[in-house]
mmCIF file with all atom_site columns, C-alpha atoms in Angstrom:
data_model
loop_
_atom_site.group_PDB
_atom_site.id
_atom_site.type_symbol
_atom_site.label_atom_id
_atom_site.label_alt_id
_atom_site.label_comp_id
_atom_site.label_asym_id
_atom_site.label_entity_id
_atom_site.label_seq_id
_atom_site.pdbx_PDB_ins_code
_atom_site.Cartn_x
_atom_site.Cartn_y
_atom_site.Cartn_z
_atom_site.occupancy
_atom_site.B_iso_or_equiv
_atom_site.pdbx_formal_charge
_atom_site.auth_seq_id
_atom_site.auth_comp_id
_atom_site.auth_asym_id
_atom_site.auth_atom_id
_atom_site.pdbx_PDB_model_num
ATOM 1  C CA . MET A 1 1  ? -12.972 -34.131 13.621  1.00 89.00 ? 6  MET A CA 1
ATOM 2  C CA . THR A 1 2  ? -11.665 -31.082 15.546  1.00 92.00 ? 7  THR A CA 1
ATOM 3  C CA . THR A 1 3  ? -8.043  -31.412 14.272  1.00 94.00 ? 8  THR A CA 1
ATOM 4  C CA . TYR A 1 4  ? -9.154  -31.782 10.915  1.00 96.00 ? 9  TYR A CA 1
ATOM 5  C CA . LEU A 1 5  ? -11.207 -28.720 10.632  1.00 96.00 ? 10 LEU A CA 1
ATOM 6  C CA . VAL A 1 6  ? -8.108  -26.743 12.377  1.00 96.00 ? 11 VAL A CA 1
ATOM 7  C CA . ARG A 1 7  ? -5.983  -27.858 9.632   1.00 96.00 ? 12 ARG A CA 1
ATOM 8  C CA . ARG A 1 8  ? -8.113  -27.118 6.972   1.00 97.00 ? 13 ARG A CA 1
ATOM 9  C CA . ALA A 1 9  ? -8.610  -23.573 8.365   1.00 97.00 ? 14 ALA A CA 1
ATOM 10 C CA . LEU A 1 10 ? -4.726  -23.178 8.610   1.00 97.00 ? 15 LEU A CA 1
ATOM 11 C CA . GLN A 1 11 ? -4.438  -24.262 4.911   1.00 97.00 ? 16 GLN A CA 1
ATOM 12 C CA . ALA A 1 12 ? -6.883  -22.047 4.025   1.00 97.00 ? 17 ALA A CA 1
ATOM 13 C CA . ALA A 1 13 ? -5.205  -19.321 5.594   1.00 95.00 ? 18 ALA A CA 1
ATOM 14 C CA . VAL A 1 14 ? -1.871  -19.906 4.144   1.00 96.00 ? 19 VAL A CA 1
ATOM 15 C CA . VAL A 1 15 ? -3.362  -20.299 0.486   1.00 97.00 ? 20 VAL A CA 1
ATOM 16 C CA . LEU A 1 16 ? -5.165  -16.807 0.882   1.00 94.00 ? 21 LEU A CA 1
ATOM 17 C CA . VAL A 1 17 ? -1.852  -15.177 2.064   1.00 93.00 ? 22 VAL A CA 1
ATOM 18 C CA . LEU A 1 18 ? -0.012  -16.840 -0.945  1.00 95.00 ? 23 LEU A CA 1
ATOM 19 C CA . ILE A 1 19 ? -2.950  -15.654 -3.274  1.00 96.00 ? 24 ILE A CA 1
ATOM 20 C CA . SER A 1 20 ? -2.411  -11.973 -1.973  1.00 93.00 ? 25 SER A CA 1
ATOM 21 C CA . MET A 1 21 ? 1.153   -12.257 -2.425  1.00 93.00 ? 26 MET A CA 1
ATOM 22 C CA . LEU A 1 22 ? 0.805   -13.246 -6.046  1.00 94.00 ? 27 LEU A CA 1
ATOM 23 C CA . VAL A 1 23 ? -1.859  -10.451 -6.701  1.00 90.00 ? 28 VAL A CA 1
ATOM 24 C CA . PHE A 1 24 ? 0.341   -7.931  -5.322  1.00 87.00 ? 29 PHE A CA 1
ATOM 25 C CA . GLY A 1 25 ? 3.325   -9.247  -7.157  1.00 87.00 ? 30 GLY A CA 1
ATOM 26 C CA . PHE A 1 26 ? 1.380   -9.008  -10.453 1.00 87.00 ? 31 PHE A CA 1
ATOM 27 C CA . LEU A 1 27 ? 0.319   -5.461  -9.677  1.00 81.00 ? 32 LEU A CA 1
ATOM 28 C CA . TRP A 1 28 ? 4.047   -4.585  -9.448  1.00 79.00 ? 33 TRP A CA 1
ATOM 29 C CA . LEU A 1 29 ? 4.462   -6.261  -13.000 1.00 82.00 ? 34 LEU A CA 1
ATOM 30 C CA . LEU A 1 30 ? 2.325   -4.005  -14.693 1.00 77.00 ? 35 LEU A CA 1
ATOM 31 C CA . PRO A 1 31 ? 3.840   -1.836  -17.237 1.00 75.00 ? 36 PRO A CA 1
ATOM 32 C CA . GLY A 1 32 ? 4.865   1.395   -15.419 1.00 70.00 ? 37 GLY A CA 1
ATOM 33 C CA . GLY A 1 33 ? 4.106   -0.093  -12.138 1.00 71.00 ? 38 GLY A CA 1
ATOM 34 C CA . PRO A 1 34 ? 0.824   0.326   -10.174 1.00 72.00 ? 39 PRO A CA 1
ATOM 35 C CA . GLN A 1 35 ? 0.986   4.313   -10.304 1.00 73.00 ? 40 GLN A CA 1
ATOM 36 C CA . GLN A 1 36 ? 0.543   4.098   -13.961 1.00 72.00 ? 41 GLN A CA 1
ATOM 37 C CA . ALA A 1 37 ? -2.409  1.679   -13.758 1.00 71.00 ? 42 ALA A CA 1
ATOM 38 C CA . ILE A 1 38 ? -3.973  3.945   -11.304 1.00 74.00 ? 43 ILE A CA 1
ATOM 39 C CA . LEU A 1 39 ? -3.616  7.239   -13.135 1.00 74.00 ? 44 LEU A CA 1
ATOM 40 C CA . ALA A 1 40 ? -4.433  5.659   -16.545 1.00 72.00 ? 45 ALA A CA 1
ATOM 41 C CA . GLY A 1 41 ? -1.111  6.602   -18.066 1.00 62.00 ? 46 GLY A CA 1
ATOM 42 C CA . ASP A 1 42 ? -1.262  10.142  -17.203 1.00 64.00 ? 47 ASP A CA 1
ATOM 43 C CA . ALA A 1 43 ? 1.244   10.158  -14.656 1.00 62.00 ? 48 ALA A CA 1
ATOM 44 C CA . GLN A 1 44 ? 2.712   13.620  -14.447 1.00 72.00 ? 49 GLN A CA 1
ATOM 45 C CA . GLY A 1 45 ? 5.056   15.114  -11.932 1.00 74.00 ? 50 GLY A CA 1
ATOM 46 C CA . ALA A 1 46 ? 3.013   16.397  -8.768  1.00 78.00 ? 51 ALA A CA 1
ATOM 47 C CA . ALA A 1 47 ? 0.028   13.991  -9.479  1.00 76.00 ? 52 ALA A CA 1
ATOM 48 C CA . LEU A 1 48 ? 2.684   10.972  -9.502  1.00 76.00 ? 53 LEU A CA 1
ATOM 49 C CA . HIS A 1 49 ? 4.346   12.135  -6.387  1.00 78.00 ? 54 HIS A CA 1
ATOM 50 C CA . ALA A 1 50 ? 1.136   12.579  -4.458  1.00 80.00 ? 55 ALA A CA 1
ATOM 51 C CA . LEU A 1 51 ? 0.204   9.053   -5.432  1.00 76.00 ? 56 LEU A CA 1
ATOM 52 C CA . ARG A 1 52 ? 3.431   7.588   -4.416  1.00 78.00 ? 57 ARG A CA 1
ATOM 53 C CA . HIS A 1 53 ? 3.110   9.281   -1.077  1.00 78.00 ? 58 HIS A CA 1
ATOM 54 C CA . ASP A 1 54 ? -0.562  8.335   -0.470  1.00 76.00 ? 59 ASP A CA 1
ATOM 55 C CA . TYR A 1 55 ? 0.065   4.739   -1.270  1.00 73.00 ? 60 TYR A CA 1
ATOM 56 C CA . GLY A 1 56 ? 3.434   4.413   0.359   1.00 72.00 ? 61 GLY A CA 1
ATOM 57 C CA . ILE A 1 57 ? 5.020   3.554   -3.165  1.00 76.00 ? 62 ILE A CA 1
ATOM 58 C CA . GLY A 1 58 ? 8.687   3.528   -2.501  1.00 74.00 ? 63 GLY A CA 1
ATOM 59 C CA . SER A 1 59 ? 8.975   1.790   0.974   1.00 79.00 ? 64 SER A CA 1
ATOM 60 C CA . PRO A 1 60 ? 10.382  -1.623  1.234   1.00 83.00 ? 65 PRO A CA 1
ATOM 61 C CA . ALA A 1 61 ? 8.355   -4.260  -0.438  1.00 81.00 ? 66 ALA A CA 1
ATOM 62 C CA . VAL A 1 62 ? 7.242   -5.842  2.934   1.00 86.00 ? 67 VAL A CA 1
ATOM 63 C CA . VAL A 1 63 ? 5.741   -2.317  4.095   1.00 85.00 ? 68 VAL A CA 1
ATOM 64 C CA . GLU A 1 64 ? 4.117   -1.854  0.714   1.00 83.00 ? 69 GLU A CA 1
ATOM 65 C CA . TYR A 1 65 ? 2.524   -5.419  0.807   1.00 88.00 ? 70 TYR A CA 1
ATOM 66 C CA . LEU A 1 66 ? 1.477   -4.895  4.523   1.00 88.00 ? 71 LEU A CA 1
ATOM 67 C CA . HIS A 1 67 ? 0.020   -1.190  3.567   1.00 85.00 ? 72 HIS A CA 1
ATOM 68 C CA . TRP A 1 68 ? -1.637  -2.827  0.425   1.00 82.00 ? 73 TRP A CA 1
ATOM 69 C CA . LEU A 1 69 ? -3.213  -5.714  2.540   1.00 87.00 ? 74 LEU A CA 1
ATOM 70 C CA . GLY A 1 70 ? -4.619  -3.528  4.955   1.00 87.00 ? 75 GLY A CA 1
ATOM 71 C CA . GLN A 1 71 ? -6.250  -1.415  2.212   1.00 84.00 ? 76 GLN A CA 1
ATOM 72 C CA . VAL A 1 72 ? -7.494  -4.740  0.605   1.00 85.00 ? 77 VAL A CA 1
ATOM 73 C CA . LEU A 1 73 ? -8.937  -5.942  3.928   1.00 86.00 ? 78 LEU A CA 1
ATOM 74 C CA . SER A 1 74 ? -10.639 -2.589  4.678   1.00 90.00 ? 79 SER A CA 1
ATOM 75 C CA . GLY A 1 75 ? -12.220 -2.799  1.302   1.00 79.00 ? 80 GLY A CA 1
#
């Protein structure tokens, strides 16, 4: 019974990680990227640069994903 519960918990963890990767990927498929969605299409020079800096946009994808995941987990 214990092995069954451990196996199911590991499967659930894998599924949650895959779902989070899909959600992250879909955010980047938005027209204009996530920065346009956050700024509601009013992306202008200084505001866009500040947003990219605050959210770490422009970093490698793995770094951006881990940053995003940390924000999601912290609420």
